[in-house]
Amino acid sequence: MVLLWQFFQRFLRYRATLGFGLLCIPLAQLADVAVTILIGNALERARLADSSEWMNKVILWLAVYALVQGVFRFYQRWLIVVVSRQVEVGLKQDLFDKLVRLPFAFHDRSRSGDVVSRLTSDVEAVRMVLGPGLMYTLGALVIIPISLVILFQIHATLALVMVLPMFAMGLTMKLVSPRLERYSLAVQESVADISHRAQENFAGVRVVQGYRRENQQAALFESTSRINRDNQVTLGEARGVTHAAINGSFEMTFAVILLLGGMAAIDRTMPVGAIFKFIDLTIKVFWPLIAIGWVLGMLPRAQASAQRIDELMREANPIEDPDSKSGSTATSGAATIAPIQGRITFEDVSFQYPRGNRPALAHISFDVPVGSTLGIVGPTGSGKTTILNLVGRLFDTTSGRVLLDGVPVRELPLSQVRGALGYVPQDSFLFSERYEDNIRFGAEHELTDAEIDALIELAAMTEEVARFPEGKATVVGERGVTLSGGQRQRTCIARALARAPRVLILDDCLSAVDTETERQLLHSLSAAGEGRTVLVAAHRLSSVRDADQILVLSADGRPEAIGTHRDLIAAGGWYADTWERQQRRESLGIRDSLVDEGPLVPGQETTAEAEARR
Amino acid sequence: MTAGEIDADELVASKVWDHSLFQRLLEFVHPHKRLFAACFTVLSLLFAAELLGTWIWRGVLDGPVLAAQEATDKGPYLHELYGWVGGYVALLAGMTVLRYHETALLNRTGQAVVHDLRVRVFQHIQRLDLRFFDGRPTGALVTRVTSDIENLSELFTSGVIVLVFDVIKVIVLLAYLFFLDVNLAWVTVLTVPLLIGVSLAFRGGARTAHREVRARLARLNGYLQEVLSGVRVVQVFRREERVSARFRDALDQYFQANKRTIFLFALFFPAMSLAVYIVQGAALWVGVKAITGQTLTYGQFFQYWLVLTMLVRPIRDLGERYNILQSAFASAERIFQVLDTRGRVHEAQHPRVPPRTSRPPHIRFEDVRFEYVPGTPVLKGVTFDIPPGRTVAVVGATGAGKSTLVNLLLRFYDVDAGRITLDGIDVREMALSELRGRFGLVLQEGFLFAGSVRDNLVMERAEVDDDALAEALATANAADLVERLEGGLEARVAERGATFSTGERQLLAIARALAGRPDLVVLDEATAAVDSATEARIEAATRRLLTGRSALVIAHRLSTIRDADEILVMHLGEIRERGTHDELLARGGLYARLHALQFEEAEVA
C-alpha cells in the first residue's frame, strides 16, 4: 500500500486539475440524487393534487439538475482520467530513461519480455487503480452514504434492512473469487495448449503429411480443444453464479422495499411516494457498488505491479562516471583534459560474466599502439566479443586492468571513453528509421549530405543505396526495406565511422560479406583512418590477415598465441589449420552455416526458408 | 503484433452485418440447435419474469397500499401485501436461477460452436499442401485457430443472441407500453430514438479512437523493444539522450490519442444520462398530468418507470454490441478465407493404384524443373533413374536442391515442368495416400508424436502386425532400445522425443520404415553427430534398410555414400557429376573436393 501511495504522489503534481476533478464527483452525485428526490416528491404531490401547473417548476429544476450532473460528470472523467494518463506517460518516461542508462550486465541478465511488461502492463495496472479506480471508488463513497442518509431519514428500519442483501452479495463474491481465479487460469492454460499444438503441427506439417498423420494429429487437436471448451464451460458456470448472486441481491433489496415499504405505506408511517425514492436510489447505487468490488479486485495486482516498477527504479548502476561518485574526483583531474589518442592495453585481464559459471577470459595481456590494428580470433565462445565489451567499458573487469592511453578506463569519464570509440556490433543492430538516420546515429555533430554520402561510399554501399526506393531516405527495418545481413553489417560500419573515432571496434562484422567486398572494405577503412587504432574480432581469418598483431584465444578464454599472420602460419597450430580449411572452403564456394545470409524477412522464418537452408 | 498488423486486422471488415458470412456460420450453429433454443427459452423466461415483476409492483401500489390509505383496519391489506410479496420473492428466486443459466448457457453455446469451427479450421489447414505454408509465418496461421476463433465465440455469446433478444425486448416493451398507457407510450416512442441515436453515434468515434490508441501503443512498445535489444549500441554511441527524446515523442503521440478517447467517453456517459433524463422528464410531464387528471394511477406510473429502466439498458449496450459484431465478422472473414483455400497438390480424378509386384519399383525423374519462389529456380532440369532395388545417393552443398527432390517425390509440391514416374506411372496420377504409404520414410526430423512406442512405430498401418514390428526392430538394431524401456512397446514417448537420444531416434525411425515392409525408401540422413557405438549400429541398420529396395538417399554418412549404387552430385539445382564413389574420386572433380573437405575435417575434429 505504501508503494501505491508513493506512486500517487505523482498524481499530486497535477493537484489543481485533480482537485477540481475530484470535486466534480460529489457534485455530480448530489445532482443525481436530487433528481430522484425531485421526481419522488412530484409523484407524491401528483397523487394527492388536482392540478399540475406546479409541474413547470419541477421540469425546470429537473433540467437544471440534469445539466449540472452532465457537466460535472463530463469534467470528472475528463480531468481525472487525463491526469492519470499524464502520470502514466511521466512514469513510462522515467522508467525508460532509467533503463537506457543501466549497465549491460543488467540487460544481459534480464529477459526483455519481463522488462517490457513492467513498462506496459504493470504501469497500466497501477494507473487503473489510482486513476479511474479512485474515481469510481470516490463516486461510490459519495452516493452510497448520501443515499442511505436520505433514506434513513425517511424510514430508518427500511434503510437499515435493505442494506443486508448487499452484504450477502459481498460474501458470495468473496467465496466465488478464488474459484473464478482458478478456472480462469485453467482456461488460460488450455488456450496456450491449443496454441502450442497448432504451432507444432503447422511448423512440422511436412512430417505430419509425410507420415500420413493428419488424422491422428487432428484427433489430438480435437481433444485439446475439447478440454478448453470444457474449461470455458466451467468458468462460465462460475461466472453464472456471480451474475446470479449480484443480480439476486439487487433484486432481494427490491423485495425488502416492497415488503417493508408496503407495510409502512399501509400503516401510513411513510408516504407512498417515498417508495419511489427507495427504488430509484437503489437502482442508482447498483453500479457504483459493483465498481467498488471491481476496484478491490484489482488492488492486489496493482500492488504487485507497483512493487515490480519500484524494483526497476531502484536498480543500481555500478558503472558510473568517476566524477559522479563521491570522493574519487581527486584522481580523475588529469584524465578529463587530454583527448584520447587510442592506445589500448590489457594488463592481465580476467573476466567472468555475472551469470557465467566459468571465466570468459583468463589472464589476457596485450598492447595495441596508437594507429595499429589488432585482430582477435579463436573458436566460438573463446571470448572475442568479451574483450571488445571491456574496451568500451560495457562491463568492468573481474581482475586486471584495461588502459586507454595508459590510464585505467575506470578513471576516465565514461562519456570520454565511449566518445572515442566507434563500435560495430556482432548482430548488426539497426533502428527502424531512415537509412541515413541510422548513420547519423553515430555522429557527434550534424552531418552534411556530402559527409553521409562519403560514409556510405566508405562502407561500399553506394550502388545499393541508390537502388532503394527513396535512396538514403528510405526507412529500413520492419516497416520498410529489409536489408540483407551483409548490407546491415556495412551500414553499421558507416555508422561507427560517422563519429570519426580514434578507436574502431569491429565485432565479427564481416562474416556475411563475401571476400572481395571484405577486402575492399578493410582497404578503404585503413586508408580513411590514418592513426586510427582498430580492433577486429573475426571468425574468418581473412579479415585479420593484414593486422599488425593477431591475438589467438583458446576455447576457454586464455591467450593461445599472438603475432603477425606470417608468424602464426609458420608456428602451426589452430590458426594455421583453420586458415587452410577456410581457404579450401572459399575455393569451393561453400558457405559455412555461420556464414549464410539468413532469411530475408527478419523475425519469422517460413517453412520454405527452413527447407532451403537444409 | 506490429502496428501495421493491428491496423490491417481492424480494417478487414467494416460491415457490421455480413449476410453471406452469417449464413455460413449458421452451418455451425445447426448441430447445436437445442442449445440455442434453450438460450432463447431462458432469455424469454427471464424477460417475462422481469415484466411480471413490474406488474406486481403496480398491483401492490394500486391494490392494498392504495386501498389502505383511507382504511382503519390495516389487517386484511397487510395480508394481501404478504401474498403479493410472497409471489414476488418466488419470482425473484426463479429469476436468480434463470440468470445463472443465462450466463452459463450462453457461454456454453458459444463454446460449443466455436469448438467445432476450430477443429474444422485446423483439419483444413493441416491438409493443405506445403506451398500454402510457405510465405505464411506460422504465427499468423496459429492466430486463425486461436484468437480469431475466440473472437467469434463472443459473436455467439454477447453478440448475436443477445443482440437479437435486445431488439425483441425493446420492441416488445414499447408495444407493452401502449397497453399500459397510450400517452406515456407515445412520449416514450418519440424520445427514445434520441437515446438510440446517442448510443450509435458514439460507437463509430469510439472505435476509431481506440484503434488509434492501440496503434500508437504498439508503436511505443515496439520502439521500447527495439531500444532494449540495441541498448549496447545506444550506450556505446552515447545516444541515451537522443533515444529518450524519440521515446518522449512517441509517448506524446500516444498521450494525445488517449486524450481523444477520454474526451469521447467523457462525453458519452453524460450524453446518455442526459438523453435518459429527457425521456424521463417527458414521461414525468405526461405522467403527472395524467395522475392529477385521474387518468393514470400511481401504480401504473411506477410500473412504467420500472419498464423504462428495462428499456434503457439494452439501448445503452447497443453501441458495444455493434463493435463486438463488427470485430467478430472481421474474424469470421479471415477464417472463411482459410477454409476457402484449396491446396494446389490435388488428388487425381481417377487415382491409380499401381500394383505391388515382387520387384521393387523403378523411379524416374524426367527433366524436372521446380521453383519455390517464382523467379528463383531450385531444380533446373534434373533427370535420373533409380533402377529397381538400387540406391541412389544425393550429395551437395546446402541449397543445391537435395531436399527438393524428396519433396517432389512425396508430392509435397508438384513439379513445374517434367515429371516423376513410379514404374512408368506419373506420381500425380497416383492416390496421394497410396503414394506416401508406399515409402519407407526416414526424415531428418525425429519423432513428433505423442503416444506409445508402438503407436509411433506402427503409425496406424493395418498391415503392420506384431511379427512385422518385431522383425523390423530386429533388423534395425533397435530391439534392445524398446526392451529396456519400462512397458516396452507400450511405453509413452515424450513428445519432444526426450526418451531417446538422437542416435536412438534414428534407429527407431529406421525400424518404423522397415515395419511397413516397403519396397521403396526415402532416407534423409540426419547430420547430428552421435557416439561411435550408436553410429556403427545406425550404419548397419541403414545398410539393411537399403538392401533390396529402391532408395533415394540424401546422404551425409561416408559409409552410405560409398555403398550407393550411384551418387548424384548436385550443385545449384543441377546434377554436376554422377557415378560410383570410386569413379567420382578418380575423376578428381567437385565430388573429390567435397569429399576431402567433409571427411578429412571429420577426421581432424
PDB file of C-alpha atoms in Angstrom, chain A residues 288-381:
ATOM      1  CA  PRO A 288     -21.148   2.159  -8.005  1.00  0.00           C
ATOM      2  CA  LEU A 289     -21.315  -0.860  -5.731  1.00  0.00           C
ATOM      3  CA  ILE A 290     -20.135  -3.174  -8.497  1.00  0.00           C
ATOM      4  CA  ALA A 291     -17.400  -0.684  -9.232  1.00  0.00           C
ATOM      5  CA  ILE A 292     -16.032  -0.882  -5.695  1.00  0.00           C
ATOM      6  CA  GLY A 293     -15.901  -4.639  -5.977  1.00  0.00           C
ATOM      7  CA  TRP A 294     -14.068  -4.300  -9.238  1.00  0.00           C
ATOM      8  CA  VAL A 295     -11.508  -1.892  -7.811  1.00  0.00           C
ATOM      9  CA  LEU A 296     -10.919  -4.080  -4.781  1.00  0.00           C
ATOM     10  CA  GLY A 297     -10.349  -6.981  -7.129  1.00  0.00           C
ATOM     11  CA  MET A 298      -7.683  -5.047  -8.993  1.00  0.00           C
ATOM     12  CA  LEU A 299      -5.884  -3.894  -5.910  1.00  0.00           C
ATOM     13  CA  PRO A 300      -3.628  -6.943  -5.345  1.00  0.00           C
ATOM     14  CA  ARG A 301      -2.499  -6.885  -8.938  1.00  0.00           C
ATOM     15  CA  ALA A 302      -1.768  -3.171  -8.700  1.00  0.00           C
ATOM     16  CA  GLN A 303       0.279  -3.652  -5.568  1.00  0.00           C
ATOM     17  CA  ALA A 304       2.321  -6.382  -7.182  1.00  0.00           C
ATOM     18  CA  SER A 305       2.865  -4.184 -10.203  1.00  0.00           C
ATOM     19  CA  ALA A 306       3.890  -1.237  -8.065  1.00  0.00           C
ATOM     20  CA  GLN A 307       6.488  -3.474  -6.496  1.00  0.00           C
ATOM     21  CA  ARG A 308       7.903  -4.529  -9.823  1.00  0.00           C
ATOM     22  CA  ILE A 309       8.130  -0.968 -11.059  1.00  0.00           C
ATOM     23  CA  ASP A 310       9.816   0.122  -7.879  1.00  0.00           C
ATOM     24  CA  GLU A 311      12.357  -2.683  -8.220  1.00  0.00           C
ATOM     25  CA  LEU A 312      13.288  -1.419 -11.620  1.00  0.00           C
ATOM     26  CA  MET A 313      13.600   2.172 -10.458  1.00  0.00           C
ATOM     27  CA  ARG A 314      15.929   1.118  -7.715  1.00  0.00           C
ATOM     28  CA  GLU A 315      18.391  -0.774  -9.921  1.00  0.00           C
ATOM     29  CA  ALA A 316      21.880   0.343  -9.100  1.00  0.00           C
ATOM     30  CA  ASN A 317      24.229   1.458 -11.794  1.00  0.00           C
ATOM     31  CA  PRO A 318      27.754   0.437 -10.813  1.00  0.00           C
ATOM     32  CA  ILE A 319      29.356   1.648 -13.985  1.00  0.00           C
ATOM     33  CA  GLU A 320      29.255   5.336 -13.426  1.00  0.00           C
ATOM     34  CA  ASP A 321      31.494   8.222 -14.189  1.00  0.00           C
ATOM     35  CA  PRO A 322      34.211   8.606 -11.636  1.00  0.00           C
ATOM     36  CA  ASP A 323      33.111  12.227 -11.380  1.00  0.00           C
ATOM     37  CA  SER A 324      29.670  11.295 -10.202  1.00  0.00           C
ATOM     38  CA  LYS A 325      30.933   9.019  -7.493  1.00  0.00           C
ATOM     39  CA  SER A 326      31.739  10.890  -4.337  1.00  0.00           C
ATOM     40  CA  GLY A 327      35.317  11.059  -3.171  1.00  0.00           C
ATOM     41  CA  SER A 328      37.215   9.997  -6.236  1.00  0.00           C
ATOM     42  CA  THR A 329      37.374  13.277  -8.081  1.00  0.00           C
ATOM     43  CA  ALA A 330      40.914  13.845  -6.962  1.00  0.00           C
ATOM     44  CA  THR A 331      42.410  11.118  -9.135  1.00  0.00           C
ATOM     45  CA  SER A 332      40.456  11.917 -12.255  1.00  0.00           C
ATOM     46  CA  GLY A 333      41.583  15.503 -12.579  1.00  0.00           C
ATOM     47  CA  ALA A 334      44.320  14.923 -15.117  1.00  0.00           C
ATOM     48  CA  ALA A 335      42.346  12.470 -17.219  1.00  0.00           C
ATOM     49  CA  THR A 336      39.491  14.754 -18.119  1.00  0.00           C
ATOM     50  CA  ILE A 337      41.563  17.149 -20.134  1.00  0.00           C
ATOM     51  CA  ALA A 338      43.606  15.294 -22.728  1.00  0.00           C
ATOM     52  CA  PRO A 339      41.828  13.909 -25.797  1.00  0.00           C
ATOM     53  CA  ILE A 340      42.127  10.187 -26.345  1.00  0.00           C
ATOM     54  CA  GLN A 341      44.896   9.082 -28.688  1.00  0.00           C
ATOM     55  CA  GLY A 342      43.924   5.471 -28.985  1.00  0.00           C
ATOM     56  CA  ARG A 343      46.447   3.260 -27.299  1.00  0.00           C
ATOM     57  CA  ILE A 344      44.825   0.216 -25.735  1.00  0.00           C
ATOM     58  CA  THR A 345      46.419  -2.004 -23.160  1.00  0.00           C
ATOM     59  CA  PHE A 346      45.145  -5.060 -21.353  1.00  0.00           C
ATOM     60  CA  GLU A 347      47.044  -5.893 -18.174  1.00  0.00           C
ATOM     61  CA  ASP A 348      46.454  -9.460 -17.066  1.00  0.00           C
ATOM     62  CA  VAL A 349      42.733  -9.135 -17.539  1.00  0.00           C
ATOM     63  CA  SER A 350      40.387 -11.823 -16.367  1.00  0.00           C
ATOM     64  CA  PHE A 351      36.629 -11.657 -16.581  1.00  0.00           C
ATOM     65  CA  GLN A 352      33.642 -13.728 -15.683  1.00  0.00           C
ATOM     66  CA  TYR A 353      30.083 -12.824 -16.620  1.00  0.00           C
ATOM     67  CA  PRO A 354      27.796 -12.348 -13.593  1.00  0.00           C
ATOM     68  CA  ARG A 355      25.726 -15.287 -14.744  1.00  0.00           C
ATOM     69  CA  GLY A 356      28.564 -17.385 -16.049  1.00  0.00           C
ATOM     70  CA  ASN A 357      29.896 -20.466 -14.356  1.00  0.00           C
ATOM     71  CA  ARG A 358      33.383 -20.259 -15.737  1.00  0.00           C
ATOM     72  CA  PRO A 359      35.692 -17.391 -16.623  1.00  0.00           C
ATOM     73  CA  ALA A 360      35.156 -15.944 -20.078  1.00  0.00           C
ATOM     74  CA  LEU A 361      38.667 -14.551 -20.168  1.00  0.00           C
ATOM     75  CA  ALA A 362      41.757 -15.510 -18.228  1.00  0.00           C
ATOM     76  CA  HIS A 363      44.974 -13.536 -17.996  1.00  0.00           C
ATOM     77  CA  ILE A 364      44.788 -11.641 -21.213  1.00  0.00           C
ATOM     78  CA  SER A 365      47.535  -9.124 -21.845  1.00  0.00           C
ATOM     79  CA  PHE A 366      48.371  -7.154 -24.917  1.00  0.00           C
ATOM     80  CA  ASP A 367      49.315  -3.697 -26.026  1.00  0.00           C
ATOM     81  CA  VAL A 368      47.969  -2.007 -29.115  1.00  0.00           C
ATOM     82  CA  PRO A 369      49.932   1.091 -30.073  1.00  0.00           C
ATOM     83  CA  VAL A 370      48.158   4.116 -31.444  1.00  0.00           C
ATOM     84  CA  GLY A 371      47.170   3.625 -35.066  1.00  0.00           C
ATOM     85  CA  SER A 372      47.775  -0.093 -35.258  1.00  0.00           C
ATOM     86  CA  THR A 373      45.375  -2.965 -35.828  1.00  0.00           C
ATOM     87  CA  LEU A 374      44.762  -5.918 -33.559  1.00  0.00           C
ATOM     88  CA  GLY A 375      42.961  -8.984 -34.808  1.00  0.00           C
ATOM     89  CA  ILE A 376      41.261 -11.252 -32.289  1.00  0.00           C
ATOM     90  CA  VAL A 377      40.420 -14.781 -33.368  1.00  0.00           C
ATOM     91  CA  GLY A 378      39.550 -18.054 -31.767  1.00  0.00           C
ATOM     92  CA  PRO A 379      36.900 -20.755 -31.674  1.00  0.00           C
ATOM     93  CA  THR A 380      33.294 -19.933 -30.826  1.00  0.00           C
ATOM     94  CA  GLY A 381      32.875 -18.848 -27.232  1.00  0.00           C
TER      95      GLY A 381
END
